[in-house]
Tab-separated table of C-alpha atoms in Angstrom:
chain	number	residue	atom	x	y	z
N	12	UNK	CA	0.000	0.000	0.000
N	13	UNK	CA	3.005	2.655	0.382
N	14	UNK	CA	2.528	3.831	-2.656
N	15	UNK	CA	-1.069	5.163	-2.322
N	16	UNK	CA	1.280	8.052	-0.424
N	17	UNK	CA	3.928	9.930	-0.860
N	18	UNK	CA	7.738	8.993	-0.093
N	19	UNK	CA	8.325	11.311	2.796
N	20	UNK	CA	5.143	9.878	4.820
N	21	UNK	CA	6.652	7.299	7.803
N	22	UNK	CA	4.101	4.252	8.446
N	23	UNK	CA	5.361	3.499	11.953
N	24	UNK	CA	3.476	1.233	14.687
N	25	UNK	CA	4.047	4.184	18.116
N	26	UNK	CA	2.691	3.123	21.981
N	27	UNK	CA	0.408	4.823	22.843
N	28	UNK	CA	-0.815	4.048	26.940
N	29	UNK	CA	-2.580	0.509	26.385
N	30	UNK	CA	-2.232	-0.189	22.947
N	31	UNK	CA	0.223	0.186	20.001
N	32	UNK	CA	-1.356	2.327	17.332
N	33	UNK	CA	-0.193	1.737	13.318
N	34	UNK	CA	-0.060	5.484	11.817
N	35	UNK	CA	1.360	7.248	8.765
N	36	UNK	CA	2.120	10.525	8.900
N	37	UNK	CA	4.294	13.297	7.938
N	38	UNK	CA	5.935	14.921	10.989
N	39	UNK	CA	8.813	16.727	11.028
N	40	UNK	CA	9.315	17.295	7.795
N	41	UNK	CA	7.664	21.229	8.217
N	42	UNK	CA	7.872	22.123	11.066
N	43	UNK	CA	5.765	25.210	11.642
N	44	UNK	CA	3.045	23.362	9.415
N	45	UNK	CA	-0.388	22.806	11.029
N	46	UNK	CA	-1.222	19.253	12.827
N	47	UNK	CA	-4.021	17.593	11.212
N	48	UNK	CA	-5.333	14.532	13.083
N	49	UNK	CA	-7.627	12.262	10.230
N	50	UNK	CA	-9.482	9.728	11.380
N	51	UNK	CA	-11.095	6.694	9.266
N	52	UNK	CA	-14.588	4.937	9.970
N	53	UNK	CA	-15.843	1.629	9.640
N	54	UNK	CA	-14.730	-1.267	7.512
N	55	UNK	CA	-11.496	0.986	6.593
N	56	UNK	CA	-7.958	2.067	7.444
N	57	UNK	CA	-5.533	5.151	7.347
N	58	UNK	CA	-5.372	4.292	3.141
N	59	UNK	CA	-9.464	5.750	3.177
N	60	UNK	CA	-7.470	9.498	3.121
N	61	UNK	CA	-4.967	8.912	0.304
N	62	UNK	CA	-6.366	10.832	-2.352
N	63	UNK	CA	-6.962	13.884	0.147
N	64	UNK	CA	-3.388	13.265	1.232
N	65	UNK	CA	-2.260	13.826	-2.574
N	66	UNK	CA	-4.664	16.655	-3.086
N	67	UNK	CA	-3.411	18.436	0.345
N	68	UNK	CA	0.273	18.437	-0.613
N	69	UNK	CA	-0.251	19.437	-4.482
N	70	UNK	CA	-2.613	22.475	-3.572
N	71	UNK	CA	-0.891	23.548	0.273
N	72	UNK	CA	2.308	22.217	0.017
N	73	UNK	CA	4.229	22.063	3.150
N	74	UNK	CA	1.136	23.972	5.038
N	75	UNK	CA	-0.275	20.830	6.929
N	76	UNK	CA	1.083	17.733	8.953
N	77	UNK	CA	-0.678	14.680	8.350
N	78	UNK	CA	-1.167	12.081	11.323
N	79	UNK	CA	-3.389	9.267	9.781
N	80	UNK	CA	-3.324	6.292	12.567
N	81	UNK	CA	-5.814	3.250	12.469
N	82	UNK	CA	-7.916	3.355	15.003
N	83	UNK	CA	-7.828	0.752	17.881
N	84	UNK	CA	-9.223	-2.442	16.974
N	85	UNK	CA	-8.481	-1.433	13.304
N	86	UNK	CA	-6.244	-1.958	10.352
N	87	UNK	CA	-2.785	-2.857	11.925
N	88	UNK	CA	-3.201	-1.414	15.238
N	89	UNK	CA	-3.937	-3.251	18.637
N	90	UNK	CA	-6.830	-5.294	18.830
N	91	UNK	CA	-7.695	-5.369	22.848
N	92	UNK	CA	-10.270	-8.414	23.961
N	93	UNK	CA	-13.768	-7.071	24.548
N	94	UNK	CA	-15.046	-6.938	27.799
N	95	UNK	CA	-18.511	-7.065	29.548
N	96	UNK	CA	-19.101	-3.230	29.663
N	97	UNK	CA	-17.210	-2.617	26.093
N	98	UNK	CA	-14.994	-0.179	27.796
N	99	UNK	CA	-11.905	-1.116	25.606
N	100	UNK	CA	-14.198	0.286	22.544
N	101	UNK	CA	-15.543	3.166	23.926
N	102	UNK	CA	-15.058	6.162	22.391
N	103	UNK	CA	-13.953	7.839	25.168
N	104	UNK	CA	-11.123	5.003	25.123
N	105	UNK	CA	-10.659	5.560	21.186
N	106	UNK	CA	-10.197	9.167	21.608
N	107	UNK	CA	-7.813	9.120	24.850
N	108	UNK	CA	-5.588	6.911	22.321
N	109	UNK	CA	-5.761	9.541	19.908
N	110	UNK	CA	-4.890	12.614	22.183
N	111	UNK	CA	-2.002	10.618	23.453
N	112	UNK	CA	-0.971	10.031	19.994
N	113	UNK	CA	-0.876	13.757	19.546
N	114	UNK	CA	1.046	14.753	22.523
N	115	UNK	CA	3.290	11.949	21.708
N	116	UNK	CA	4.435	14.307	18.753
N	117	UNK	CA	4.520	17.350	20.411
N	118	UNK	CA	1.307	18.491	19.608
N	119	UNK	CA	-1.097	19.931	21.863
N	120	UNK	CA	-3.362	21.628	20.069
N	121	UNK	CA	-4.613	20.383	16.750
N	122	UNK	CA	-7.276	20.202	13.696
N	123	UNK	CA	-9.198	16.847	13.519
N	124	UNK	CA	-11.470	15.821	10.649
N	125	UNK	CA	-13.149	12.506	11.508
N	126	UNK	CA	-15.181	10.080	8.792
N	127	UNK	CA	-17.811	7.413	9.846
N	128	UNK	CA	-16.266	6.034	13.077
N	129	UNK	CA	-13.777	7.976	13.452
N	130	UNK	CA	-16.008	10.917	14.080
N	131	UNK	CA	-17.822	9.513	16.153
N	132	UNK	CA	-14.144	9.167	17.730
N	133	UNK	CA	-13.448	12.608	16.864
N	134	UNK	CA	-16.440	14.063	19.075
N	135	UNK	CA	-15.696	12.212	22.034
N	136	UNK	CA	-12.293	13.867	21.223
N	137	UNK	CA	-13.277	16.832	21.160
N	138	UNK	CA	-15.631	16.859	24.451
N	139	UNK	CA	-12.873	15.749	26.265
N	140	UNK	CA	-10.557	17.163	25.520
N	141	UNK	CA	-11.582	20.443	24.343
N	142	UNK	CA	-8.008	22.604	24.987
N	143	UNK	CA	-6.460	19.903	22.240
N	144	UNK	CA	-9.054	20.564	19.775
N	145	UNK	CA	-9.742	23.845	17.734
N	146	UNK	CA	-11.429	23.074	14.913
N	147	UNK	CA	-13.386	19.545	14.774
N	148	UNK	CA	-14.742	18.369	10.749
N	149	UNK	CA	-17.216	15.482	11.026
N	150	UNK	CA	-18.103	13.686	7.909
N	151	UNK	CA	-21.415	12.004	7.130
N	152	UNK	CA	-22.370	11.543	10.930
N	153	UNK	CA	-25.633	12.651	12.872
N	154	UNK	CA	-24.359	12.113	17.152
N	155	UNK	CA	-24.643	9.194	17.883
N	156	UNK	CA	-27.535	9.924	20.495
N	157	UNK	CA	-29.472	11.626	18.074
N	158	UNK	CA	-29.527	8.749	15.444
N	159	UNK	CA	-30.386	5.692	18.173
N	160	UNK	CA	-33.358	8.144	19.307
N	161	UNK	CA	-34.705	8.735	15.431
N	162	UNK	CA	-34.460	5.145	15.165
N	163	UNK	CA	-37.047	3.936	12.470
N	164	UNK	CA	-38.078	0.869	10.442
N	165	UNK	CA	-36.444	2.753	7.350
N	166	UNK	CA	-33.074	3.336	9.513
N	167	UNK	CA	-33.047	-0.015	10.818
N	168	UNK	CA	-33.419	-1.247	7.644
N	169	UNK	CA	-30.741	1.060	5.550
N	170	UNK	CA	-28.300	0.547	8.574
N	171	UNK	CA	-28.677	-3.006	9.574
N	172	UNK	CA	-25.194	-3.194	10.850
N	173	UNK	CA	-25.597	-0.842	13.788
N	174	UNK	CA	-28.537	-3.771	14.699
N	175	UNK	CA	-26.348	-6.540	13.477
N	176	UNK	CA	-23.146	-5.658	15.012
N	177	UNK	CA	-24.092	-4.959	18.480
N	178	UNK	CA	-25.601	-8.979	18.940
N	179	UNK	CA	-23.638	-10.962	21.640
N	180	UNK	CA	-20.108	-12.307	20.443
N	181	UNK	CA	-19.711	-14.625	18.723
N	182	UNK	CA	-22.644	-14.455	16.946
N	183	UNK	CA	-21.778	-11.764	14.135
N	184	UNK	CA	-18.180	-12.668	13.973
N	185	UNK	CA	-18.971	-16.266	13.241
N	186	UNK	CA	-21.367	-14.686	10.222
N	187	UNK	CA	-19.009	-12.334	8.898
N	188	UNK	CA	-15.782	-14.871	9.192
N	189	UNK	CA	-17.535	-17.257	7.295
N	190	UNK	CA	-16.835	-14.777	4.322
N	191	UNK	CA	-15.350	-11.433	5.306
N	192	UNK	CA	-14.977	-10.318	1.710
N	193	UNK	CA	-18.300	-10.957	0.570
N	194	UNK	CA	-19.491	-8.691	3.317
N	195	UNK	CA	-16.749	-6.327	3.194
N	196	UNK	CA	-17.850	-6.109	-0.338
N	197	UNK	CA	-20.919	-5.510	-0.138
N	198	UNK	CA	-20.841	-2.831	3.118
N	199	UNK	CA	-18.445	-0.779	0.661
N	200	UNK	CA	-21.152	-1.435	-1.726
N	201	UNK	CA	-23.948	0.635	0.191
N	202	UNK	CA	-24.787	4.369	1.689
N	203	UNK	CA	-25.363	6.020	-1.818
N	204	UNK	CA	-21.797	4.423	-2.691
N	205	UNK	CA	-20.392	2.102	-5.123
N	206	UNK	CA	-17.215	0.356	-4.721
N	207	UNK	CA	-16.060	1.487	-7.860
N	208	UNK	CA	-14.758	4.901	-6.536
N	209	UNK	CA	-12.194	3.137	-4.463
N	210	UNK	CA	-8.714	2.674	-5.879
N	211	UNK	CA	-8.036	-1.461	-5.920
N	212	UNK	CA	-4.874	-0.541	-3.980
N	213	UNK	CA	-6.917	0.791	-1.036
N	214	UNK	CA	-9.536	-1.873	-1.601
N	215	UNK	CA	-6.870	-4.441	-1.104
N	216	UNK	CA	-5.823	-2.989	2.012
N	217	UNK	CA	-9.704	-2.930	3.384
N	218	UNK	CA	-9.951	-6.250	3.006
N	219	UNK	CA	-6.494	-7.705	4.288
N	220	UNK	CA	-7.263	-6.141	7.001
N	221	UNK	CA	-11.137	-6.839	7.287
N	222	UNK	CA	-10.078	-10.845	7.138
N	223	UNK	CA	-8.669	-10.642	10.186
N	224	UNK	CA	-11.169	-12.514	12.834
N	225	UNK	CA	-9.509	-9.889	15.892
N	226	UNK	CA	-10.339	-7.563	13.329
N	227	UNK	CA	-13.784	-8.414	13.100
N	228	UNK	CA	-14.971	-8.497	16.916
N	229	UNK	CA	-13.182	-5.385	17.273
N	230	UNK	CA	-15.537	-3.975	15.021
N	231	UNK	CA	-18.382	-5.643	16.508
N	232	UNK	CA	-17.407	-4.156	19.836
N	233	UNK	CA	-16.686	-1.187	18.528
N	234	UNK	CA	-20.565	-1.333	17.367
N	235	UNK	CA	-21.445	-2.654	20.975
N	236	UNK	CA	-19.680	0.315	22.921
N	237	UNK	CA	-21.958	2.666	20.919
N	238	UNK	CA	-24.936	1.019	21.806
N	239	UNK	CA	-23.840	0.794	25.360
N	240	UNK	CA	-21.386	2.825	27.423
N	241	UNK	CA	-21.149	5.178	24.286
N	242	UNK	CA	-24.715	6.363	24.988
N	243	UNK	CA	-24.446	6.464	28.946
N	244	UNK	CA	-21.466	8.995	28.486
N	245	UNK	CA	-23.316	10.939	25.647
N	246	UNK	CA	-26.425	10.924	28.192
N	247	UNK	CA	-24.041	11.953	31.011
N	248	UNK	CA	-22.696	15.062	29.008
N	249	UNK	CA	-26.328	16.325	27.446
N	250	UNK	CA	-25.816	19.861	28.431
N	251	UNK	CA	-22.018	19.669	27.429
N	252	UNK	CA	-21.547	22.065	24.383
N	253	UNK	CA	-17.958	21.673	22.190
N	254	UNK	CA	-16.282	24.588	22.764
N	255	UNK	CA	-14.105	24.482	18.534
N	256	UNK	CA	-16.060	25.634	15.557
N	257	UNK	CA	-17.109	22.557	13.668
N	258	UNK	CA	-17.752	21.658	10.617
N	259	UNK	CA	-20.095	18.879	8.510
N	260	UNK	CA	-20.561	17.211	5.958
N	261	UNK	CA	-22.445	14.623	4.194
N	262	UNK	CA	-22.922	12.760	1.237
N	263	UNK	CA	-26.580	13.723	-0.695
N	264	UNK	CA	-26.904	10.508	-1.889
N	265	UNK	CA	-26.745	8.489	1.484
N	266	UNK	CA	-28.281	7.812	4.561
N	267	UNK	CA	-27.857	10.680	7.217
N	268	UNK	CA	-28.727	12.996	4.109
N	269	UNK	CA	-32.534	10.961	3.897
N	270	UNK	CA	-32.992	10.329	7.487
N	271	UNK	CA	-31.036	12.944	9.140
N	272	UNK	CA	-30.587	17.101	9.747
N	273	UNK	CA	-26.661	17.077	10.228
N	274	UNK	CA	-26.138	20.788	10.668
N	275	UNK	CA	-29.400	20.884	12.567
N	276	UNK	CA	-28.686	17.831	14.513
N	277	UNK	CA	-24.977	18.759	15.640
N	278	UNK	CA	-26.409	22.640	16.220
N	279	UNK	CA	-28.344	21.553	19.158
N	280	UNK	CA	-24.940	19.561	20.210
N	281	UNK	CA	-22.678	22.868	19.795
N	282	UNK	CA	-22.402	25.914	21.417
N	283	UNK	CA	-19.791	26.965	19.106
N	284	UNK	CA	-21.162	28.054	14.967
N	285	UNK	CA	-21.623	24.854	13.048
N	286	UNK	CA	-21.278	24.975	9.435
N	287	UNK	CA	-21.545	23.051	6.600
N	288	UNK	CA	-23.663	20.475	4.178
N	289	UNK	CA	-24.114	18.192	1.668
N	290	UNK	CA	-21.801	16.520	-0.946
N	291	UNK	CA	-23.341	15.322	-4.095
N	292	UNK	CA	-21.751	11.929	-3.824
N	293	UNK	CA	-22.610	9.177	-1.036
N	294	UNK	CA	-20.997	8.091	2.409
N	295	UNK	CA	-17.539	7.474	1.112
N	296	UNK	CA	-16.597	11.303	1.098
N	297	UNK	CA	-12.728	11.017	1.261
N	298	UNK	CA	-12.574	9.074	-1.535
N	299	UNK	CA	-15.289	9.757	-3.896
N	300	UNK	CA	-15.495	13.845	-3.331
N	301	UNK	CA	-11.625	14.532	-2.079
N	302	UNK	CA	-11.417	17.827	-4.521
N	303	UNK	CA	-14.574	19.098	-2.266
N	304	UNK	CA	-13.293	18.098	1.079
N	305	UNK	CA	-10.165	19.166	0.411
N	306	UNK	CA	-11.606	22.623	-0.349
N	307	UNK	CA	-13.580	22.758	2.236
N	308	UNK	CA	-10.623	21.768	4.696
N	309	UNK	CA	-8.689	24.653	3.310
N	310	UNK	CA	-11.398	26.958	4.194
N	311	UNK	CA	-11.939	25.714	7.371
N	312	UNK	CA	-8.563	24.549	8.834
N	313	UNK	CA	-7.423	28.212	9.904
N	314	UNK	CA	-4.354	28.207	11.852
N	315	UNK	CA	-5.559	31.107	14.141
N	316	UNK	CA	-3.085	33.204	15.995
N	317	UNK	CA	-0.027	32.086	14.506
N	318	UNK	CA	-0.396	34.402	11.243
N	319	UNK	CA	-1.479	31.647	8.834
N	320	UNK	CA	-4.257	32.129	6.307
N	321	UNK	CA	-6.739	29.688	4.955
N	322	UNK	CA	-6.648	29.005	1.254
């Protein structure tokens, strides 16, 4: 997969507290650029940002550092055994990882944009640790909250997985190790997406790592956590408002777009101005509308008080 990126990105596996995190990234090699945490979603890796990696160095160059880790229980990165309460995938967990794996560079404050998943991750992130984060981009998400409380026949339906996941192990990782392709496949398949707009390089990757049974109840309790302790912390924190601008987006084709009001949705979350809307292509945003996210990152990503301008 190295050469979905550029040369001068490191793939390196770092410690971070419990778990060993796999993550490419660029640092060092400017460095007054800004930090840029990116975080995938679910069934993907780091590779899910390689065209806006490209696209962020042709049209900035040398303006932004790139950190672009798997997330815990994903890709190359530890896989921790679940637990009763599905504390190891909590996204409180998931973002304490990623905060340490900031600070382990140096960097204390810091952009985030967050896909799926990871911003889901990304929130938690950012409600936590709200000194670390000034601006927070969330990509075809609704909260979590918000979407479990909605649910309808139509939702359940469209997003089966969030229903399918969450079932007691090892129920859905028997299912999906019977033929983790097939379903890989088909999952990439879905949300207003085809998997057509993903290059075969980054496809392979997705499903070397998908095949991987840790891989797979990972995910599952990934899925559990946010039908679980997820929603007692996002209960517990109701009248907690993030404190960085944010920004949204989503795909016009998918799900959240039908079912959903993202900037209405994450408004009532935010004290801060939230921005944003729709993409004219599905839920796969990195990788089927990079020239628009990238825009939009370069309008949004403003370095304030250290003199830098947005594009």
């Amino acid at each position: 997969m190295s050469d979905l990126f550029a040369p001068h990105f490191t793939l390196e596996r770092r410690r971070v507290g419990e778990v060993t995190l796999n993550v490419r990234h660029d640092v060092g090699r400017q460095p007054d650029a800004l930090p840029v945490l990116l975080l995938h979603g679910f069934p993907q890796t780091h590779a899910i940002w390689h065209r806006v990696a490209v696209l962020l160095e042709a049209q900035a160059p040398g303006r932004y550092t790139l950190v672009m880790p798997d997330l815990r229980g994903y890709g190359d990165s530890d896989k921790p055994a679940g637990d009763a309460e599905h504390v190891a995938y909590s996204k409180r967990a998931m973002a304490a990882d990623m905060h340490a794996l900031m600070s382990s560079f140096g960097f204390e404050r810091y952009m985030v944009c967050g896909h799926d998943r990871g911003g889901r991750v990304a929130h938690r992130l950012a409600l936590d640790t709200p000194r670390a984060v000034e601006r927070l981009m969330l990509l075809d998400i609704s909260p979590t909250l918000t979407m479990y409380e909605r649910t309808t026949m139509e939702f359940a339906r469209l997003y089966y997985h969030w229903f399918f996941l969450i079932q007691p192990a090892p129920l859905p990782e028997r299912l999906i190790g019977a033929d983790p392709r097939v379903y890989l496949r088909t999952k990439l398949s879905s949300l207003g997406s085809s998997a057509s707009l993903f290059d075969p390089r980054a496809f392979a990757e997705y499903e070397r790592c998908f095949a991987d049974p840790a891989a797979i109840h990972a995910m599952c309790e990934d899925y559990r956590a946010a039908a679980t302790i997820d929603l007692e912390h996002d209960r517990a924190d109701a009248d907690q408002r993030l404190a960085c601008p944010v920004h949204v987006l989503w795909g016009a084709r998918g799900v959240v777009h039908r079912l959903f009001t993202p900037l209405a949705d994450w408004q009532a979350k935010c004290a801060a101005a939230v921005t944003g809307g729709p993409t004219p292509g599905g839920h796969y945003i990195p990788e089927e509308s990079p020239e628009l996210l990238v825009r939009a990152m370069q309008a949004f990503f403003v370095d304030i008080g250290r003199g830098k301008n947005s594009a």
